[in-house]
PDB file of C-alpha atoms in Angstrom:
ATOM      1  CA  MET A  18       0.000   0.000   0.000  1.00  0.00           C
ATOM      2  CA  SER A  19       1.449   3.387  -0.974  1.00  0.00           C
ATOM      3  CA  THR A  20       2.170   6.103   1.569  1.00  0.00           C
ATOM      4  CA  ILE A  21      -0.603   8.299   0.173  1.00  0.00           C
ATOM      5  CA  THR A  22      -3.146   5.457   0.252  1.00  0.00           C
ATOM      6  CA  SER A  23      -2.136   4.548   3.794  1.00  0.00           C
ATOM      7  CA  ALA A  24      -2.441   8.183   4.928  1.00  0.00           C
ATOM      8  CA  ALA A  25      -5.876   8.497   3.290  1.00  0.00           C
ATOM      9  CA  ARG A  26      -7.138   5.269   4.866  1.00  0.00           C
ATOM     10  CA  ASP A  27      -5.860   6.093   8.361  1.00  0.00           C
ATOM     11  CA  SER A  28      -7.072   9.697   8.226  1.00  0.00           C
ATOM     12  CA  SER A  29     -10.566   8.536   7.233  1.00  0.00           C
ATOM     13  CA  VAL A  30     -10.658   6.185  10.239  1.00  0.00           C
ATOM     14  CA  ILE A  31      -9.509   8.958  12.612  1.00  0.00           C
ATOM     15  CA  ALA A  32     -11.944  11.444  11.064  1.00  0.00           C
ATOM     16  CA  TRP A  33     -14.860   9.014  11.525  1.00  0.00           C
ATOM     17  CA  ARG A  34     -13.842   8.413  15.139  1.00  0.00           C
ATOM     18  CA  ASN A  35     -13.767  12.190  15.773  1.00  0.00           C
ATOM     19  CA  LEU A  36     -17.178  12.672  14.136  1.00  0.00           C
ATOM     20  CA  LEU A  37     -18.657   9.932  16.321  1.00  0.00           C
ATOM     21  CA  ASN A  38     -17.291  11.756  19.381  1.00  0.00           C
ATOM     22  CA  VAL A  39     -18.897  15.009  18.220  1.00  0.00           C
ATOM     23  CA  GLY A  40     -22.207  13.213  17.726  1.00  0.00           C
ATOM     24  CA  ARG A  41     -22.058  11.756  21.243  1.00  0.00           C
ATOM     25  CA  THR A  42     -20.988  15.036  22.880  1.00  0.00           C
ATOM     26  CA  PRO A  43     -22.859  17.743  20.946  1.00  0.00           C
ATOM     27  CA  GLY A  44     -21.919  20.250  23.651  1.00  0.00           C
ATOM     28  CA  ALA A  45     -18.511  20.379  21.977  1.00  0.00           C
ATOM     29  CA  LEU A  46     -20.160  22.310  19.153  1.00  0.00           C
ATOM     30  CA  VAL A  47     -21.389  25.119  21.391  1.00  0.00           C
ATOM     31  CA  THR A  48     -18.484  27.418  20.498  1.00  0.00           C
ATOM     32  CA  GLY A  49     -18.839  26.823  16.769  1.00  0.00           C
ATOM     33  CA  VAL A  50     -22.605  27.410  16.884  1.00  0.00           C
ATOM     34  CA  VAL A  51     -23.131  30.074  19.551  1.00  0.00           C
ATOM     35  CA  GLN A  52     -20.133  32.284  18.755  1.00  0.00           C
ATOM     36  CA  PRO A  53     -21.283  33.276  15.210  1.00  0.00           C
ATOM     37  CA  VAL A  54     -24.827  33.930  16.494  1.00  0.00           C
ATOM     38  CA  ILE A  55     -23.519  36.312  19.149  1.00  0.00           C
ATOM     39  CA  PHE A  56     -21.228  38.168  16.755  1.00  0.00           C
ATOM     40  CA  VAL A  57     -23.866  38.485  14.017  1.00  0.00           C
ATOM     41  CA  PHE A  58     -26.528  40.039  16.260  1.00  0.00           C
ATOM     42  CA  LEU A  59     -24.055  42.049  18.377  1.00  0.00           C
ATOM     43  CA  LEU A  60     -22.357  43.702  15.400  1.00  0.00           C
ATOM     44  CA  ALA A  61     -25.551  44.045  13.364  1.00  0.00           C
ATOM     45  CA  PHE A  62     -27.741  45.699  15.974  1.00  0.00           C
ATOM     46  CA  VAL A  63     -25.346  47.224  18.542  1.00  0.00           C
ATOM     47  CA  PHE A  64     -22.652  48.618  16.218  1.00  0.00           C
ATOM     48  CA  GLY A  65     -24.318  48.230  12.825  1.00  0.00           C
ATOM     49  CA  GLY A  66     -26.514  51.334  13.159  1.00  0.00           C
ATOM     50  CA  SER A  67     -23.528  53.656  13.459  1.00  0.00           C
ATOM     51  CA  LEU A  68     -21.463  51.741  10.878  1.00  0.00           C
ATOM     52  CA  GLY A  69     -23.890  51.865   7.954  1.00  0.00           C
ATOM     53  CA  GLY A  70     -27.272  50.320   8.856  1.00  0.00           C
ATOM     54  CA  ALA A  71     -28.790  47.790   6.430  1.00  0.00           C
ATOM     55  CA  PRO A  72     -25.895  47.969   3.890  1.00  0.00           C
ATOM     56  CA  TYR A  73     -23.465  47.230   6.735  1.00  0.00           C
ATOM     57  CA  ARG A  74     -25.476  44.194   7.818  1.00  0.00           C
ATOM     58  CA  GLU A  75     -25.123  42.776   4.289  1.00  0.00           C
ATOM     59  CA  PHE A  76     -21.391  43.605   4.339  1.00  0.00           C
ATOM     60  CA  LEU A  77     -21.022  42.060   7.808  1.00  0.00           C
ATOM     61  CA  ILE A  78     -21.795  38.414   6.976  1.00  0.00           C
ATOM     62  CA  GLY A  79     -18.703  37.880   4.804  1.00  0.00           C
ATOM     63  CA  GLY A  80     -16.551  39.074   7.707  1.00  0.00           C
ATOM     64  CA  ILE A  81     -18.385  36.927  10.257  1.00  0.00           C
ATOM     65  CA  LEU A  82     -17.926  33.822   8.065  1.00  0.00           C
ATOM     66  CA  ALA A  83     -14.164  34.442   7.762  1.00  0.00           C
ATOM     67  CA  GLN A  84     -13.893  35.193  11.482  1.00  0.00           C
ATOM     68  CA  THR A  85     -15.874  32.115  12.531  1.00  0.00           C
ATOM     69  CA  LEU A  86     -13.723  29.720  10.510  1.00  0.00           C
ATOM     70  CA  THR A  87     -10.577  31.352  11.893  1.00  0.00           C
ATOM     71  CA  PHE A  88     -11.887  30.936  15.443  1.00  0.00           C
ATOM     72  CA  ASN A  89     -12.715  27.272  14.762  1.00  0.00           C
ATOM     73  CA  SER A  90      -8.969  26.568  14.661  1.00  0.00           C
ATOM     74  CA  SER A  91      -9.133  26.689  18.477  1.00  0.00           C
ATOM     75  CA  PHE A  92     -11.475  23.675  18.256  1.00  0.00           C
ATOM     76  CA  THR A  93      -8.697  21.710  16.505  1.00  0.00           C
ATOM     77  CA  ALA A  94      -6.083  22.909  19.001  1.00  0.00           C
ATOM     78  CA  VAL A  95      -8.094  21.982  22.080  1.00  0.00           C
ATOM     79  CA  TYR A  96      -9.289  18.548  20.961  1.00  0.00           C
ATOM     80  CA  LEU A  97      -5.944  17.437  19.500  1.00  0.00           C
ATOM     81  CA  ALA A  98      -4.228  18.583  22.709  1.00  0.00           C
ATOM     82  CA  LYS A  99      -6.849  16.643  24.672  1.00  0.00           C
ATOM     83  CA  ASP A 100      -6.033  13.474  22.698  1.00  0.00           C
ATOM     84  CA  LEU A 101      -2.336  14.024  23.435  1.00  0.00           C
ATOM     85  CA  GLN A 102      -2.953  14.663  27.123  1.00  0.00           C
ATOM     86  CA  LEU A 103      -5.116  11.547  27.521  1.00  0.00           C
ATOM     87  CA  GLY A 104      -2.502   9.350  25.821  1.00  0.00           C
ATOM     88  CA  LEU A 105      -4.629   8.517  22.789  1.00  0.00           C
ATOM     89  CA  ILE A 106      -1.922   9.738  20.409  1.00  0.00           C
ATOM     90  CA  ASP A 107       0.591   7.496  22.258  1.00  0.00           C
ATOM     91  CA  ARG A 108      -1.637   4.527  21.436  1.00  0.00           C
ATOM     92  CA  PHE A 109      -1.812   5.609  17.790  1.00  0.00           C
ATOM     93  CA  ARG A 110       1.990   5.861  17.701  1.00  0.00           C
ATOM     94  CA  SER A 111       2.277   2.232  18.855  1.00  0.00           C
ATOM     95  CA  LEU A 112       0.233   1.126  15.831  1.00  0.00           C
ATOM     96  CA  PRO A 113       1.418   0.841  12.223  1.00  0.00           C
ATOM     97  CA  MET A 114      -0.396   4.064  11.281  1.00  0.00           C
ATOM     98  CA  SER A 115       0.547   6.921   9.005  1.00  0.00           C
ATOM     99  CA  ARG A 116       1.873   9.924  10.974  1.00  0.00           C
ATOM    100  CA  VAL A 117       0.227  12.288   8.505  1.00  0.00           C
ATOM    101  CA  GLY A 118      -3.036  10.338   8.717  1.00  0.00           C
ATOM    102  CA  VAL A 119      -3.415  10.919  12.467  1.00  0.00           C
ATOM    103  CA  ILE A 120      -3.283  14.714  12.129  1.00  0.00           C
ATOM    104  CA  LEU A 121      -5.071  14.812   8.773  1.00  0.00           C
ATOM    105  CA  GLY A 122      -7.966  12.911  10.350  1.00  0.00           C
ATOM    106  CA  ARG A 123      -8.317  15.636  12.989  1.00  0.00           C
ATOM    107  CA  THR A 124      -8.226  18.542  10.526  1.00  0.00           C
ATOM    108  CA  THR A 125     -10.555  16.783   8.086  1.00  0.00           C
ATOM    109  CA  SER A 126     -13.161  15.945  10.712  1.00  0.00           C
ATOM    110  CA  ASP A 127     -13.124  19.549  11.913  1.00  0.00           C
ATOM    111  CA  LEU A 128     -14.478  20.539   8.506  1.00  0.00           C
ATOM    112  CA  ALA A 129     -17.804  19.238   9.856  1.00  0.00           C
ATOM    113  CA  THR A 130     -17.679  21.854  12.606  1.00  0.00           C
ATOM    114  CA  GLY A 131     -16.823  24.488  10.023  1.00  0.00           C
ATOM    115  CA  SER A 132     -19.754  23.419   7.823  1.00  0.00           C
ATOM    116  CA  ILE A 133     -22.177  23.718  10.733  1.00  0.00           C
ATOM    117  CA  SER A 134     -20.788  27.168  11.606  1.00  0.00           C
ATOM    118  CA  ILE A 135     -21.255  28.312   7.992  1.00  0.00           C
ATOM    119  CA  VAL A 136     -24.892  27.173   7.976  1.00  0.00           C
ATOM    120  CA  VAL A 137     -25.612  28.832  11.348  1.00  0.00           C
ATOM    121  CA  THR A 138     -24.010  32.106  10.229  1.00  0.00           C
ATOM    122  CA  MET A 139     -25.934  32.138   6.946  1.00  0.00           C
ATOM    123  CA  VAL A 140     -29.243  31.494   8.738  1.00  0.00           C
ATOM    124  CA  CYS A 141     -28.491  34.373  11.137  1.00  0.00           C
ATOM    125  CA  GLY A 142     -27.639  36.510   8.112  1.00  0.00           C
ATOM    126  CA  LEU A 143     -30.984  35.758   6.484  1.00  0.00           C
ATOM    127  CA  ILE A 144     -32.721  36.833   9.716  1.00  0.00           C
ATOM    128  CA  ILE A 145     -30.996  40.251   9.714  1.00  0.00           C
ATOM    129  CA  GLY A 146     -31.651  40.864   6.012  1.00  0.00           C
ATOM    130  CA  TRP A 147     -28.566  39.430   4.273  1.00  0.00           C
ATOM    131  CA  ARG A 148     -29.252  37.790   0.916  1.00  0.00           C
ATOM    132  CA  ILE A 149     -27.375  35.903  -1.826  1.00  0.00           C
ATOM    133  CA  THR A 150     -27.867  37.876  -5.031  1.00  0.00           C
ATOM    134  CA  GLU A 151     -25.490  35.975  -7.320  1.00  0.00           C
ATOM    135  CA  GLY A 152     -26.231  32.585  -8.871  1.00  0.00           C
ATOM    136  CA  PHE A 153     -25.959  29.115  -7.375  1.00  0.00           C
ATOM    137  CA  GLY A 154     -22.525  28.526  -8.917  1.00  0.00           C
ATOM    138  CA  SER A 155     -21.007  31.630  -7.306  1.00  0.00           C
ATOM    139  CA  ALA A 156     -22.553  30.793  -3.939  1.00  0.00           C
ATOM    140  CA  LEU A 157     -21.166  27.252  -4.148  1.00  0.00           C
ATOM    141  CA  LEU A 158     -17.688  28.640  -4.920  1.00  0.00           C
ATOM    142  CA  ALA A 159     -17.964  30.924  -1.884  1.00  0.00           C
ATOM    143  CA  ILE A 160     -18.788  27.978   0.382  1.00  0.00           C
ATOM    144  CA  LEU A 161     -15.955  25.864  -1.073  1.00  0.00           C
ATOM    145  CA  LEU A 162     -13.534  28.756  -0.500  1.00  0.00           C
ATOM    146  CA  LEU A 163     -14.731  29.037   3.102  1.00  0.00           C
ATOM    147  CA  LEU A 164     -14.189  25.291   3.655  1.00  0.00           C
ATOM    148  CA  LEU A 165     -10.671  25.539   2.173  1.00  0.00           C
ATOM    149  CA  PHE A 166      -9.956  28.476   4.489  1.00  0.00           C
ATOM    150  CA  GLY A 167     -11.324  26.561   7.498  1.00  0.00           C
ATOM    151  CA  PHE A 168      -9.159  23.548   6.586  1.00  0.00           C
ATOM    152  CA  ALA A 169      -6.071  25.808   6.403  1.00  0.00           C
ATOM    153  CA  MET A 170      -6.851  27.360   9.804  1.00  0.00           C
ATOM    154  CA  SER A 171      -7.223  23.861  11.310  1.00  0.00           C
ATOM    155  CA  TRP A 172      -3.571  23.112  10.475  1.00  0.00           C
ATOM    156  CA  ILE A 173      -2.533  26.180  12.505  1.00  0.00           C
ATOM    157  CA  GLY A 174      -4.578  24.769  15.380  1.00  0.00           C
ATOM    158  CA  ALA A 175      -2.839  21.385  14.951  1.00  0.00           C
ATOM    159  CA  VAL A 176       0.615  22.989  15.248  1.00  0.00           C
ATOM    160  CA  ILE A 177      -0.488  24.846  18.390  1.00  0.00           C
ATOM    161  CA  ALA A 178      -1.799  21.603  19.943  1.00  0.00           C
ATOM    162  CA  LEU A 179       1.345  19.609  19.141  1.00  0.00           C
ATOM    163  CA  THR A 180       3.508  22.406  20.547  1.00  0.00           C
ATOM    164  CA  ALA A 181       1.482  23.028  23.694  1.00  0.00           C
ATOM    165  CA  ARG A 182       0.603  19.357  24.423  1.00  0.00           C
ATOM    166  CA  SER A 183      -1.853  20.299  27.209  1.00  0.00           C
ATOM    167  CA  VAL A 184      -5.447  21.439  26.875  1.00  0.00           C
ATOM    168  CA  GLU A 185      -5.005  24.530  29.041  1.00  0.00           C
ATOM    169  CA  VAL A 186      -1.946  25.840  27.206  1.00  0.00           C
ATOM    170  CA  ALA A 187      -3.423  24.988  23.784  1.00  0.00           C
ATOM    171  CA  GLN A 188      -6.611  26.868  24.688  1.00  0.00           C
ATOM    172  CA  SER A 189      -4.634  29.969  25.683  1.00  0.00           C
ATOM    173  CA  LEU A 190      -2.258  29.877  22.720  1.00  0.00           C
ATOM    174  CA  GLY A 191      -5.142  29.146  20.386  1.00  0.00           C
ATOM    175  CA  LEU A 192      -6.945  32.350  21.369  1.00  0.00           C
ATOM    176  CA  ILE A 193      -4.035  34.809  21.599  1.00  0.00           C
ATOM    177  CA  TRP A 194      -3.554  35.257  17.848  1.00  0.00           C
ATOM    178  CA  LEU A 195      -7.209  35.085  16.789  1.00  0.00           C
ATOM    179  CA  PHE A 196      -8.384  38.576  17.766  1.00  0.00           C
ATOM    180  CA  PRO A 197      -5.554  40.602  16.153  1.00  0.00           C
ATOM    181  CA  VAL A 198      -5.693  38.479  12.976  1.00  0.00           C
ATOM    182  CA  THR A 199      -9.456  38.802  12.532  1.00  0.00           C
ATOM    183  CA  PHE A 200      -9.918  42.415  13.627  1.00  0.00           C
ATOM    184  CA  LEU A 201      -6.790  43.770  11.893  1.00  0.00           C
ATOM    185  CA  SER A 202      -8.444  43.127   8.547  1.00  0.00           C
ATOM    186  CA  GLY A 203     -11.280  44.255   6.319  1.00  0.00           C
ATOM    187  CA  ALA A 204     -13.666  41.762   7.902  1.00  0.00           C
ATOM    188  CA  PHE A 205     -15.668  44.403   9.790  1.00  0.00           C
ATOM    189  CA  VAL A 206     -14.346  47.828   8.811  1.00  0.00           C
ATOM    190  CA  SER A 207     -13.043  49.628   5.768  1.00  0.00           C
ATOM    191  CA  VAL A 208      -9.299  49.059   5.428  1.00  0.00           C
ATOM    192  CA  ASP A 209      -8.898  52.744   4.521  1.00  0.00           C
ATOM    193  CA  SER A 210     -10.104  53.696   8.010  1.00  0.00           C
ATOM    194  CA  LEU A 211      -7.029  52.098   9.625  1.00  0.00           C
ATOM    195  CA  PRO A 212      -3.785  54.011  10.363  1.00  0.00           C
ATOM    196  CA  GLY A 213      -1.173  53.900   7.558  1.00  0.00           C
ATOM    197  CA  PRO A 214       1.005  50.879   8.529  1.00  0.00           C
ATOM    198  CA  LEU A 215      -2.020  48.850   9.577  1.00  0.00           C
ATOM    199  CA  GLN A 216      -3.643  49.431   6.156  1.00  0.00           C
ATOM    200  CA  ALA A 217      -0.829  47.480   4.470  1.00  0.00           C
ATOM    201  CA  ILE A 218      -1.136  44.618   6.968  1.00  0.00           C
ATOM    202  CA  ALA A 219      -4.919  44.497   6.612  1.00  0.00           C
ATOM    203  CA  SER A 220      -4.716  44.649   2.795  1.00  0.00           C
ATOM    204  CA  TRP A 221      -2.518  41.502   2.734  1.00  0.00           C
ATOM    205  CA  ASN A 222      -4.291  39.722   5.591  1.00  0.00           C
ATOM    206  CA  PRO A 223      -5.847  36.503   4.188  1.00  0.00           C
ATOM    207  CA  VAL A 224      -8.918  37.159   6.367  1.00  0.00           C
ATOM    208  CA  THR A 225      -9.538  40.321   4.335  1.00  0.00           C
ATOM    209  CA  ALA A 226      -9.146  38.388   1.070  1.00  0.00           C
ATOM    210  CA  VAL A 227     -11.545  35.633   2.172  1.00  0.00           C
ATOM    211  CA  ALA A 228     -14.174  38.083   3.478  1.00  0.00           C
ATOM    212  CA  THR A 229     -13.947  40.200   0.301  1.00  0.00           C
ATOM    213  CA  SER A 230     -14.083  37.131  -1.977  1.00  0.00           C
ATOM    214  CA  VAL A 231     -17.143  35.746  -0.202  1.00  0.00           C
ATOM    215  CA  ARG A 232     -18.926  39.106  -0.495  1.00  0.00           C
ATOM    216  CA  ASP A 233     -18.131  39.261  -4.206  1.00  0.00           C
ATOM    217  CA  LEU A 234     -19.276  35.676  -4.827  1.00  0.00           C
ATOM    218  CA  PHE A 235     -22.496  36.150  -2.834  1.00  0.00           C
ATOM    219  CA  GLY A 236     -23.123  39.451  -4.618  1.00  0.00           C
ATOM    220  CA  ASN A 237     -23.054  41.546  -1.436  1.00  0.00           C
ATOM    221  CA  VAL A 238     -22.354  45.239  -1.981  1.00  0.00           C
ATOM    222  CA  SER A 239     -20.168  47.058   0.532  1.00  0.00           C
ATOM    223  CA  PRO A 240     -21.454  50.312   2.122  1.00  0.00           C
ATOM    224  CA  ALA A 241     -20.355  53.509   0.388  1.00  0.00           C
ATOM    225  CA  GLY A 242     -16.728  54.328   1.160  1.00  0.00           C
ATOM    226  CA  TYR A 243     -15.810  50.851   2.418  1.00  0.00           C
ATOM    227  CA  THR A 244     -12.681  49.367   0.770  1.00  0.00           C
ATOM    228  CA  SER A 245     -10.640  46.191   1.158  1.00  0.00           C
ATOM    229  CA  GLY A 246      -7.318  47.979   0.775  1.00  0.00           C
ATOM    230  CA  THR A 247      -4.964  48.613  -2.093  1.00  0.00           C
ATOM    231  CA  GLY A 248      -2.458  46.555  -4.053  1.00  0.00           C
ATOM    232  CA  TRP A 249      -2.469  43.213  -5.867  1.00  0.00           C
ATOM    233  CA  ALA A 250      -4.138  41.303  -3.013  1.00  0.00           C
ATOM    234  CA  ALA A 251      -7.039  43.757  -2.884  1.00  0.00           C
ATOM    235  CA  ASP A 252      -7.405  43.721  -6.683  1.00  0.00           C
ATOM    236  CA  ASN A 253      -7.381  39.889  -6.882  1.00  0.00           C
ATOM    237  CA  PRO A 254      -9.044  38.775  -3.652  1.00  0.00           C
ATOM    238  CA  ILE A 255     -10.225  35.318  -4.800  1.00  0.00           C
ATOM    239  CA  LEU A 256      -6.881  34.304  -6.306  1.00  0.00           C
ATOM    240  CA  TYR A 257      -4.985  35.670  -3.307  1.00  0.00           C
ATOM    241  CA  ALA A 258      -7.340  33.899  -0.886  1.00  0.00           C
ATOM    242  CA  VAL A 259      -6.749  30.542  -2.610  1.00  0.00           C
ATOM    243  CA  ILE A 260      -2.964  31.073  -2.750  1.00  0.00           C
ATOM    244  CA  SER A 261      -2.926  32.060   0.938  1.00  0.00           C
ATOM    245  CA  CYS A 262      -4.899  28.966   1.969  1.00  0.00           C
ATOM    246  CA  VAL A 263      -2.631  26.622  -0.028  1.00  0.00           C
ATOM    247  CA  ALA A 264       0.480  28.305   1.432  1.00  0.00           C
ATOM    248  CA  VAL A 265      -0.843  28.014   4.998  1.00  0.00           C
ATOM    249  CA  ILE A 266      -1.680  24.325   4.478  1.00  0.00           C
ATOM    250  CA  ALA A 267       1.768  23.609   2.981  1.00  0.00           C
ATOM    251  CA  ILE A 268       3.666  25.424   5.749  1.00  0.00           C
ATOM    252  CA  PHE A 269       1.664  24.349   8.782  1.00  0.00           C
ATOM    253  CA  SER A 270       1.096  20.731   7.685  1.00  0.00           C
ATOM    254  CA  THR A 271       4.889  20.400   7.342  1.00  0.00           C
ATOM    255  CA  LEU A 272       5.378  21.934  10.796  1.00  0.00           C
ATOM    256  CA  ALA A 273       2.671  19.716  12.315  1.00  0.00           C
ATOM    257  CA  VAL A 274       4.095  16.483  10.886  1.00  0.00           C
ATOM    258  CA  SER A 275       7.636  17.476  11.924  1.00  0.00           C
ATOM    259  CA  GLN A 276       6.460  18.179  15.456  1.00  0.00           C
ATOM    260  CA  TYR A 277       4.585  14.878  15.512  1.00  0.00           C
ATOM    261  CA  TRP A 278       7.798  13.056  14.491  1.00  0.00           C
ATOM    262  CA  ARG A 279       9.721  14.795  17.281  1.00  0.00           C
ATOM    263  CA  ILE A 280       7.111  13.723  19.815  1.00  0.00           C
ATOM    264  CA  SER A 281       7.174  10.155  18.451  1.00  0.00           C
ATOM    265  CA  ARG A 282      10.915   9.823  18.958  1.00  0.00           C
ATOM    266  CA  ARG A 283      10.727  10.704  22.678  1.00  0.00           C
TER     267      ARG A 283
END
């Protein structure tokens, strides 16, 4: 059996095991379900009035979707760290299993959490007046892009878990980077409203590219004066979003597997 086939088989087994755990402990999904609901209604009705009213609520959903899938990386970090802490990964290491398959199973199964979060966010969006005005094909591309982005963020969570190796530390490390990455972007505000140096960071932030791409694909119009920055990334948000996701997967999957090998040799 080839290495790729072995990794695919083992990852599918791990992914199914993780999905069964989610089904038996649905409380684990509270963060992925409740968090987007809170942010949608909080930003739409508490801050939305002063930020642009109804046009801002339509603009908001693309940002919430990108933010939610970024935050879901903490789900990967916590539950992979929990498996390490409970010794489950030690048992996997004693078996003739693919090293890549063990981590790939975790990140793949977490796509289910991401899918649920996308559905919940879109339902909340429909309640506040958000609509899809482009065709089915564009909407499907937007959802596929969101799933690719969520998969990329899960690999960051995997690296955090394998580095921290305890639930408490993984939970803390998994949250520290989320707020600056999501709020220092065009997810919720116009990039032009940020101070000079922060505009460049926000323009090249993949969160900005994903939020802008999703808005374009859903046919959501930004409020007057709202921009997603300047430069090549802002002019080609969909292409840049895909390139960013592939780069994150390539870099962080390599780091995660390397860290897993280091742990295995101890």
